[in-house]
XYZ file of N, CA, C and O in Angstrom:
716
model
N 0.846 -1.190 0.000
C 0.000 0.000 0.000
C 0.887 1.247 0.000
O 1.803 1.371 0.797
N 0.600 2.175 -0.895
C 1.375 3.397 -1.014
C 1.022 4.370 0.111
O -0.139 4.570 0.439
N 2.046 4.966 0.698
C 1.832 5.965 1.742
C 1.792 7.350 1.113
O 2.163 7.531 -0.051
N 1.383 8.325 1.902
C 1.427 9.709 1.431
C 2.866 10.089 1.083
O 3.110 10.771 0.089
N 3.815 9.629 1.884
C 5.234 9.921 1.629
C 5.645 9.398 0.254
O 6.290 10.121 -0.519
N 5.277 8.159 -0.049
C 5.606 7.586 -1.364
C 4.977 8.423 -2.476
O 5.608 8.698 -3.498
N 3.736 8.815 -2.266
C 2.991 9.566 -3.271
C 3.649 10.910 -3.584
O 3.929 11.222 -4.741
N 3.947 11.699 -2.569
C 4.490 13.037 -2.834
C 5.952 12.971 -3.272
O 6.391 13.756 -4.105
N 6.705 12.028 -2.739
C 8.109 11.907 -3.157
C 8.235 11.375 -4.586
O 9.215 11.677 -5.272
N 7.252 10.615 -5.041
C 7.314 10.099 -6.413
C 6.939 11.173 -7.433
O 7.244 11.042 -8.612
N 6.300 12.235 -6.976
C 5.936 13.339 -7.872
C 7.152 14.250 -8.050
O 7.626 14.863 -7.099
N 7.650 14.333 -9.267
C 8.854 15.137 -9.546
C 8.526 16.557 -10.002
O 9.362 17.445 -9.914
N 7.320 16.792 -10.484
C 6.920 18.114 -10.957
C 6.639 19.025 -9.759
O 5.790 18.711 -8.921
N 7.348 20.137 -9.683
C 7.254 21.046 -8.547
C 5.836 21.596 -8.358
O 5.327 21.647 -7.240
N 5.191 22.000 -9.437
C 3.838 22.570 -9.344
C 2.853 21.521 -8.829
O 2.012 21.815 -7.967
N 2.961 20.308 -9.310
C 2.075 19.241 -8.827
C 2.354 18.931 -7.358
O 1.441 18.639 -6.587
N 3.612 19.017 -6.965
C 3.983 18.803 -5.558
C 3.341 19.893 -4.686
O 2.860 19.612 -3.585
N 3.320 21.126 -5.184
C 2.641 22.218 -4.476
C 1.147 21.921 -4.330
O 0.565 22.147 -3.263
N 0.532 21.437 -5.391
C -0.898 21.111 -5.349
C -1.190 20.012 -4.334
O -2.168 20.088 -3.585
N -0.340 19.001 -4.288
C -0.516 17.911 -3.324
C -0.463 18.474 -1.905
O -1.294 18.134 -1.054
N 0.502 19.346 -1.653
C 0.640 19.938 -0.324
C -0.559 20.819 -0.004
O -1.068 20.812 1.123
N -1.036 21.561 -0.983
C -2.222 22.406 -0.797
C -3.425 21.559 -0.373
O -4.147 21.914 0.561
N -3.638 20.435 -1.043
C -4.779 19.580 -0.693
C -4.592 18.911 0.665
O -5.570 18.723 1.400
N -3.349 18.595 1.024
C -3.104 18.060 2.371
C -3.450 19.128 3.412
O -4.049 18.826 4.441
N -3.097 20.370 3.116
C -3.415 21.475 4.026
C -4.930 21.602 4.205
O -5.410 21.781 5.313
N -5.662 21.487 3.124
C -7.126 21.592 3.202
C -7.722 20.434 3.996
O -8.653 20.624 4.773
N -7.168 19.247 3.806
C -7.726 18.053 4.442
C -7.283 17.899 5.894
O -8.072 17.541 6.763
N -6.021 18.185 6.177
C -5.465 17.904 7.508
C -5.085 19.157 8.296
O -4.534 19.067 9.380
N -5.340 20.334 7.712
C -5.086 21.611 8.398
C -3.618 21.795 8.794
O -3.317 22.288 9.875
N -2.718 21.371 7.908
C -1.296 21.622 8.165
C -0.978 23.070 7.810
O -1.740 23.728 7.096
N 0.164 23.563 8.292
C 0.592 24.912 7.946
C 1.129 24.907 6.522
O 2.045 24.165 6.181
N 0.535 25.743 5.678
C 0.975 25.883 4.287
C 0.461 27.218 3.791
O -0.745 27.423 3.672
N 1.388 28.153 3.559
C 1.003 29.463 3.045
C 2.020 29.913 2.016
O 2.907 29.150 1.618
N 1.918 31.158 1.584
C 2.811 31.669 0.556
C 4.271 31.678 0.988
O 5.167 31.558 0.148
N 4.535 31.800 2.287
C 5.923 31.783 2.753
C 6.559 30.414 2.508
O 7.746 30.322 2.191
N 5.782 29.353 2.613
C 6.279 27.999 2.350
C 6.660 27.882 0.876
O 7.721 27.345 0.535
N 5.814 28.389 0.010
C 6.076 28.334 -1.430
C 7.317 29.146 -1.770
O 8.181 28.694 -2.532
N 7.428 30.344 -1.205
C 8.603 31.182 -1.445
C 9.883 30.463 -1.022
O 10.866 30.416 -1.774
N 9.894 29.891 0.165
C 11.089 29.209 0.666
C 11.447 28.010 -0.198
O 12.624 27.774 -0.489
N 10.450 27.266 -0.648
C 10.722 26.116 -1.522
C 11.278 26.583 -2.865
O 12.202 25.962 -3.410
N 10.750 27.670 -3.380
C 11.256 28.203 -4.654
C 12.684 28.714 -4.508
O 13.520 28.514 -5.390
N 12.994 29.364 -3.403
C 14.376 29.803 -3.153
C 15.292 28.584 -3.091
O 16.376 28.585 -3.688
N 14.860 27.538 -2.403
C 15.666 26.312 -2.312
C 15.883 25.711 -3.700
O 16.996 25.303 -4.047
N 14.829 25.658 -4.499
C 14.934 25.093 -5.850
C 15.942 25.870 -6.693
O 16.828 25.292 -7.324
N 15.816 27.187 -6.676
C 16.745 28.024 -7.445
C 18.174 27.911 -6.922
O 19.133 27.876 -7.704
N 18.338 27.855 -5.623
C 19.656 27.725 -5.001
C 20.323 26.412 -5.430
O 21.471 26.404 -5.880
N 19.598 25.320 -5.337
C 20.150 24.014 -5.706
C 20.528 23.978 -7.183
O 21.614 23.533 -7.552
N 19.626 24.461 -8.031
C 19.864 24.418 -9.476
C 20.960 25.382 -9.912
O 21.832 25.020 -10.699
N 20.944 26.600 -9.402
C 21.934 27.601 -9.807
C 23.334 27.238 -9.347
O 24.303 27.358 -10.108
N 23.440 26.784 -8.116
C 24.753 26.495 -7.541
C 25.168 25.033 -7.761
O 26.223 24.620 -7.313
N 24.326 24.285 -8.454
C 24.607 22.885 -8.783
C 25.034 22.077 -7.552
O 26.059 21.409 -7.541
N 24.207 22.164 -6.515
C 24.496 21.471 -5.265
C 24.264 19.967 -5.422
O 23.322 19.543 -6.097
N 25.104 19.198 -4.784
C 25.026 17.748 -4.842
C 24.081 17.237 -3.751
O 24.520 16.715 -2.725
N 22.795 17.465 -3.972
C 21.759 16.997 -3.054
C 20.597 16.471 -3.895
O 20.486 16.788 -5.073
N 19.737 15.708 -3.259
C 18.528 15.220 -3.914
C 17.510 16.366 -3.893
O 16.883 16.637 -2.864
N 17.367 17.048 -5.027
C 16.497 18.221 -5.108
C 15.054 17.882 -4.734
O 14.397 18.632 -4.011
N 14.561 16.758 -5.197
C 13.197 16.338 -4.894
C 12.992 16.184 -3.384
O 11.987 16.624 -2.837
N 13.938 15.585 -2.720
C 13.866 15.398 -1.267
C 13.849 16.746 -0.554
O 13.028 16.981 0.335
N 14.738 17.655 -0.962
C 14.826 18.973 -0.326
C 13.543 19.772 -0.554
O 13.015 20.378 0.378
N 13.024 19.758 -1.768
C 11.812 20.526 -2.052
C 10.614 19.977 -1.290
O 9.799 20.738 -0.760
N 10.522 18.661 -1.199
C 9.443 18.062 -0.420
C 9.570 18.453 1.046
O 8.585 18.820 1.693
N 10.791 18.401 1.554
C 11.030 18.809 2.951
C 10.682 20.281 3.147
O 10.084 20.652 4.165
N 11.028 21.131 2.187
C 10.693 22.559 2.281
C 9.184 22.772 2.376
O 8.724 23.654 3.100
N 8.442 21.976 1.665
C 6.992 22.128 1.671
C 6.343 21.606 2.948
O 5.257 22.047 3.319
N 7.023 20.689 3.641
C 6.368 20.005 4.754
C 6.989 20.207 6.129
O 6.341 19.906 7.133
N 8.230 20.703 6.236
C 8.896 20.759 7.553
C 8.114 21.593 8.567
O 8.146 21.327 9.759
N 7.395 22.601 8.113
C 6.664 23.494 9.031
C 5.204 23.087 9.177
O 4.386 23.877 9.651
N 4.871 21.858 8.823
C 3.463 21.445 8.783
C 2.744 21.610 10.120
O 1.536 21.794 10.147
N 3.449 21.586 11.224
C 2.819 21.735 12.545
C 3.096 23.104 13.174
O 2.860 23.308 14.357
N 3.532 24.039 12.357
C 3.781 25.399 12.835
C 2.450 26.083 13.138
O 1.493 25.949 12.383
N 2.418 26.789 14.249
C 1.223 27.539 14.637
C 1.600 29.013 14.617
O 2.317 29.482 15.500
N 1.129 29.738 13.615
C 1.536 31.136 13.481
C 0.978 32.027 14.577
O 1.460 33.126 14.787
N -0.006 31.566 15.302
C -0.607 32.367 16.359
C 0.014 32.095 17.724
O -0.346 32.732 18.707
N 0.936 31.163 17.811
C 1.486 30.767 19.101
C 2.456 31.813 19.644
O 3.312 32.325 18.926
N 2.296 32.116 20.923
C 3.238 32.980 21.628
C 3.990 32.171 22.681
O 4.758 32.719 23.455
N 3.751 30.870 22.678
C 4.385 29.949 23.608
C 5.749 29.549 23.047
O 5.832 28.863 22.022
N 6.831 29.975 23.697
C 8.184 29.721 23.213
C 8.472 28.232 23.083
O 9.142 27.805 22.148
N 7.950 27.423 23.995
C 8.157 25.971 23.909
C 7.514 25.399 22.640
O 8.103 24.551 21.970
N 6.318 25.874 22.289
C 5.655 25.400 21.067
C 6.411 25.870 19.833
O 6.521 25.134 18.851
N 6.924 27.077 19.874
C 7.703 27.601 18.754
C 8.956 26.754 18.562
O 9.325 26.416 17.443
N 9.587 26.391 19.671
C 10.803 25.579 19.596
C 10.512 24.143 19.168
O 11.381 23.471 18.640
N 9.286 23.670 19.387
C 8.941 22.270 19.100
C 8.278 22.041 17.743
O 8.117 20.893 17.334
N 7.903 23.086 17.021
C 7.097 22.856 15.825
C 7.791 21.960 14.806
O 7.142 21.127 14.165
N 9.095 22.094 14.643
C 9.802 21.259 13.667
C 9.831 19.805 14.122
O 9.632 18.886 13.316
N 10.050 19.575 15.397
C 10.052 18.210 15.926
C 8.643 17.611 15.861
O 8.467 16.452 15.458
N 7.627 18.397 16.214
C 6.243 17.928 16.107
C 5.900 17.591 14.653
O 5.239 16.586 14.375
N 6.365 18.435 13.747
C 6.139 18.183 12.324
C 6.808 16.903 11.866
O 6.220 16.114 11.116
N 8.043 16.685 12.316
C 8.772 15.464 11.949
C 8.040 14.221 12.453
O 7.955 13.211 11.746
N 7.505 14.301 13.657
C 6.748 13.163 14.208
C 5.485 12.904 13.376
O 5.143 11.755 13.092
N 4.811 13.958 12.976
C 3.624 13.820 12.134
C 3.995 13.229 10.770
O 3.314 12.339 10.257
N 5.113 13.706 10.193
C 5.549 13.204 8.890
C 5.909 11.724 8.957
O 5.661 10.981 8.002
N 6.439 11.283 10.081
C 6.734 9.852 10.266
C 5.434 9.044 10.185
O 5.411 7.948 9.597
N 4.356 9.576 10.744
C 3.053 8.906 10.683
C 2.536 8.798 9.246
O 1.763 7.900 8.923
N 2.974 9.726 8.378
C 2.562 9.712 6.973
C 3.442 8.810 6.119
O 3.263 8.739 4.906
N 4.430 8.162 6.760
C 5.264 7.200 6.046
C 6.632 7.688 5.624
O 7.351 6.972 4.918
N 7.013 8.885 6.040
C 8.336 9.390 5.670
C 9.420 8.675 6.473
O 9.207 8.270 7.614
N 10.591 8.541 5.865
C 11.716 7.838 6.485
C 12.261 8.612 7.680
O 12.035 9.821 7.813
N 13.015 7.917 8.517
C 13.656 8.565 9.663
C 14.581 9.678 9.200
O 14.633 10.742 9.809
N 15.314 9.448 8.113
C 16.237 10.467 7.608
C 15.477 11.709 7.142
O 15.861 12.836 7.447
N 14.382 11.521 6.409
C 13.580 12.653 5.958
C 13.072 13.446 7.160
O 13.157 14.682 7.182
N 12.570 12.745 8.158
C 12.054 13.410 9.359
C 13.173 14.132 10.108
O 12.957 15.230 10.638
N 14.354 13.552 10.132
C 15.512 14.194 10.770
C 15.862 15.488 10.035
O 16.116 16.518 10.657
N 15.848 15.439 8.710
C 16.125 16.639 7.906
C 15.138 17.744 8.276
O 15.524 18.891 8.518
N 13.871 17.398 8.348
C 12.834 18.395 8.672
C 12.987 18.932 10.090
O 12.823 20.135 10.318
N 13.325 18.078 11.034
C 13.451 18.530 12.425
C 14.681 19.404 12.632
O 14.747 20.166 13.590
N 15.652 19.308 11.726
C 16.885 20.078 11.864
C 16.824 21.450 11.198
O 17.837 22.125 11.076
N 15.634 21.893 10.779
C 15.496 23.206 10.157
C 15.972 24.299 11.111
O 16.489 25.327 10.703
N 15.795 24.065 12.400
C 16.323 24.983 13.406
C 17.284 24.200 14.302
O 17.426 23.001 14.137
N 17.919 24.849 15.199
C 18.946 24.202 16.028
C 18.422 23.828 17.408
O 19.203 23.510 18.294
N 17.120 23.827 17.607
C 16.557 23.553 18.927
C 16.739 22.109 19.376
O 16.725 21.831 20.561
N 16.885 21.183 18.440
C 17.014 19.774 18.816
C 18.449 19.411 19.209
O 18.676 18.354 19.779
N 19.419 20.258 18.859
C 20.804 20.052 19.271
C 21.533 18.935 18.551
O 22.493 18.399 19.084
N 21.086 18.557 17.349
C 21.782 17.501 16.610
C 23.171 17.962 16.201
O 23.336 19.019 15.606
N 24.161 17.147 16.513
C 25.545 17.470 16.160
C 25.803 17.102 14.696
O 26.361 17.886 13.947
N 25.409 15.916 14.305
C 25.619 15.422 12.937
C 24.416 15.792 12.070
O 23.503 15.001 11.897
N 24.441 17.008 11.552
C 23.326 17.493 10.741
C 23.398 16.933 9.325
O 24.466 16.714 8.789
N 22.241 16.743 8.728
C 22.153 16.343 7.327
C 22.435 17.567 6.459
O 22.064 18.689 6.816
N 23.062 17.346 5.308
C 23.372 18.483 4.430
C 22.101 19.163 3.938
O 22.048 20.385 3.779
N 21.050 18.400 3.732
C 19.774 18.973 3.296
C 19.177 19.879 4.373
O 18.497 20.863 4.054
N 19.448 19.560 5.634
C 18.968 20.397 6.741
C 19.593 21.779 6.688
O 18.944 22.774 7.042
N 20.847 21.846 6.270
C 21.516 23.143 6.164
C 20.844 24.026 5.113
O 20.742 25.244 5.279
N 20.358 23.422 4.044
C 19.635 24.192 3.026
C 18.305 24.678 3.600
O 17.961 25.863 3.459
N 17.575 23.801 4.284
C 16.310 24.218 4.908
C 16.540 25.357 5.894
O 15.761 26.308 5.941
N 17.588 25.231 6.689
C 17.886 26.257 7.687
C 18.106 27.615 7.021
O 17.589 28.635 7.485
N 18.854 27.631 5.932
C 19.134 28.898 5.242
C 17.871 29.502 4.634
O 17.613 30.696 4.813
N 17.089 28.701 3.921
C 15.901 29.269 3.285
C 14.853 29.663 4.325
O 14.134 30.646 4.132
N 14.779 28.930 5.435
C 13.841 29.298 6.502
C 14.246 30.625 7.131
O 13.408 31.513 7.311
N 15.515 30.763 7.458
C 16.002 32.021 8.032
C 15.824 33.172 7.056
O 15.312 34.230 7.414
N 16.238 32.964 5.803
C 16.182 34.022 4.806
C 14.729 34.451 4.552
O 14.413 35.640 4.593
N 13.857 33.486 4.306
C 12.451 33.808 4.062
C 11.829 34.533 5.235
O 11.064 35.489 5.067
N 12.154 34.093 6.445
C 11.616 34.733 7.644
C 12.077 36.167 7.813
O 11.374 36.991 8.401
N 13.250 36.479 7.282
C 13.781 37.836 7.420
C 13.311 38.776 6.311
O 13.062 39.953 6.570
N 13.180 38.283 5.081
C 12.837 39.189 3.979
C 11.335 39.435 3.849
O 10.932 40.426 3.235
N 10.528 38.561 4.421
C 9.078 38.759 4.345
C 8.597 39.733 5.422
O 9.124 39.741 6.532
N 7.593 40.518 5.064
C 6.967 41.398 6.046
C 6.262 40.553 7.096
O 5.728 39.486 6.794
N 6.263 41.056 8.311
C 5.527 40.436 9.414
C 4.640 41.511 10.023
O 4.874 42.693 9.806
N 3.663 41.125 10.816
C 2.795 42.153 11.412
C 3.569 43.168 12.238
O 3.219 44.350 12.270
N 4.645 42.745 12.879
C 5.394 43.636 13.772
C 6.542 44.388 13.102
O 7.146 45.265 13.713
N 6.870 44.040 11.830
C 7.984 44.720 11.160
C 7.950 44.485 9.661
O 7.353 43.530 9.191
N 8.601 45.376 8.948
C 8.792 45.215 7.506
C 9.900 44.197 7.284
O 10.779 44.020 8.123
N 9.873 43.545 6.131
C 10.931 42.616 5.761
C 12.248 43.355 5.563
O 12.270 44.530 5.183
N 13.345 42.659 5.834
C 14.673 43.242 5.680
C 15.109 43.197 4.221
O 14.746 42.268 3.495
N 15.913 44.174 3.789
C 16.529 44.079 2.462
C 17.441 42.843 2.415
O 17.922 42.366 3.452
N 17.683 42.333 1.232
C 18.440 41.087 1.068
C 19.812 41.148 1.723
O 20.189 40.225 2.452
N 20.562 42.209 1.502
C 21.910 42.283 2.077
C 21.869 42.303 3.604
O 22.689 41.676 4.276
N 20.888 42.972 4.158
C 20.749 43.015 5.609
C 20.324 41.650 6.160
O 20.806 41.203 7.203
N 19.426 40.979 5.438
C 18.993 39.639 5.853
C 20.176 38.672 5.865
O 20.353 37.904 6.814
N 21.000 38.720 4.833
C 22.182 37.843 4.779
C 23.143 38.150 5.925
O 23.713 37.234 6.530
N 23.317 39.425 6.221
C 24.172 39.822 7.330
C 23.636 39.298 8.662
O 24.381 38.799 9.497
N 22.326 39.404 8.862
C 21.708 38.896 10.098
C 21.835 37.376 10.217
O 22.093 36.851 11.305
N 21.656 36.685 9.108
C 21.807 35.222 9.137
C 23.219 34.859 9.567
O 23.416 34.030 10.461
N 24.189 35.491 8.945
C 25.596 35.150 9.221
C 26.057 35.601 10.601
O 26.731 34.850 11.312
N 25.698 36.804 10.989
C 26.281 37.389 12.203
C 25.391 37.359 13.435
O 25.832 37.758 14.513
N 24.154 36.879 13.285
C 23.276 36.741 14.443
C 22.683 35.336 14.508
O 22.989 34.576 15.419
N 21.867 34.981 13.534
C 21.144 33.709 13.584
C 22.060 32.493 13.590
O 21.792 31.521 14.291
N 23.116 32.528 12.779
C 24.019 31.376 12.685
C 25.406 31.659 13.253
O 26.337 30.887 13.019
N 25.525 32.735 14.012
C 26.823 33.080 14.588
C 27.325 31.928 15.467
O 26.609 31.424 16.325
N 28.553 31.491 15.202
C 29.155 30.410 15.966
C 28.665 29.027 15.571
O 29.023 28.037 16.204
N 27.853 28.952 14.517
C 27.333 27.664 14.051
C 27.880 27.380 12.656
O 28.178 28.295 11.906
N 27.990 26.122 12.339
C 28.472 25.735 11.018
C 27.298 25.361 10.133
O 26.512 24.494 10.489
N 27.196 26.030 9.002
C 26.243 25.676 7.964
C 27.065 25.547 6.687
O 27.615 26.531 6.198
N 27.156 24.326 6.174
C 28.062 24.042 5.050
C 27.734 24.823 3.784
O 28.566 24.901 2.887
N 26.545 25.405 3.682
C 26.152 26.117 2.466
C 26.041 27.630 2.637
O 25.639 28.315 1.705
N 26.409 28.164 3.788
C 26.224 29.597 4.029
C 26.935 30.450 2.982
O 26.325 31.352 2.391
N 28.199 30.186 2.724
C 28.945 31.000 1.748
C 28.374 30.851 0.342
O 28.258 31.833 -0.384
N 27.997 29.646 -0.028
C 27.379 29.422 -1.342
C 26.028 30.133 -1.439
O 25.666 30.648 -2.493
N 25.285 30.153 -0.333
C 23.981 30.820 -0.328
C 24.168 32.330 -0.506
O 23.431 32.958 -1.273
N 25.140 32.893 0.186
C 25.413 34.325 0.019
C 25.838 34.611 -1.427
O 25.344 35.571 -2.038
N 26.701 33.769 -1.972
C 27.135 33.927 -3.359
C 25.930 33.857 -4.304
O 25.800 34.665 -5.226
N 25.054 32.896 -4.070
C 23.838 32.732 -4.871
C 22.961 33.988 -4.809
O 22.494 34.487 -5.837
N 22.731 34.497 -3.610
C 21.855 35.662 -3.478
C 22.470 36.888 -4.141
O 21.757 37.647 -4.813
N 23.772 37.079 -3.988
C 24.416 38.221 -4.640
C 24.403 38.053 -6.160
O 24.215 39.019 -6.899
N 24.531 36.821 -6.628
C 24.473 36.549 -8.049
C 23.076 36.880 -8.594
O 22.933 37.532 -9.635
N 22.049 36.460 -7.878
C 20.676 36.727 -8.296
C 20.334 38.217 -8.226
O 19.531 38.711 -9.005
N 20.926 38.902 -7.283
C 20.658 40.333 -7.136
C 21.557 41.185 -8.012
O 21.353 42.385 -8.137
N 22.591 40.564 -8.609
C 23.521 41.307 -9.456
C 24.388 42.263 -8.665
O 24.801 43.305 -9.153
N 24.698 41.880 -7.417
C 25.488 42.728 -6.514
C 26.768 41.983 -6.173
O 26.750 40.772 -5.941
N 27.862 42.694 -6.083
C 29.130 42.093 -5.652
C 29.065 41.793 -4.175
O 28.516 42.571 -3.399
N 29.636 40.671 -3.790
C 29.610 40.254 -2.381
C 30.487 41.117 -1.505
O 31.389 41.737 -1.881
């Protein structure tokens, strides 16, 4: 019997993958909004432009689903810190592998995993970047150069992300600005 994980991972067309996620959101009330689509598109362009040696289909699927248990109305810091882990547990119920769930749970550093998956580093960058450049109710989105500076010197300060320099290079390349 095919699981939801098998179904969405077997779909290689990005637009159809978005539609599948949209219908899952309607049926199961998972978190899925325009910010998810933006982050997945940034990941897709980053992987393709920089010719990263990762499974693009796996990363894009993870981008669409890692925040599935995110509650945008939550002011509870514990819930905010747990949404990725809660999402990974839910994704396991849908038939996703332990590795896929680990990738999704590592989008942030709250779980303290030392041996991070390379795909998790991509999720971490697009999640941070998307969160900074998009407008929020309490603030306007940051300009791209400022967002990159905040990622490097605040959000990931003292942490290793194997793709940070490539991501900065990618963003400057897309913006036509010298690094």
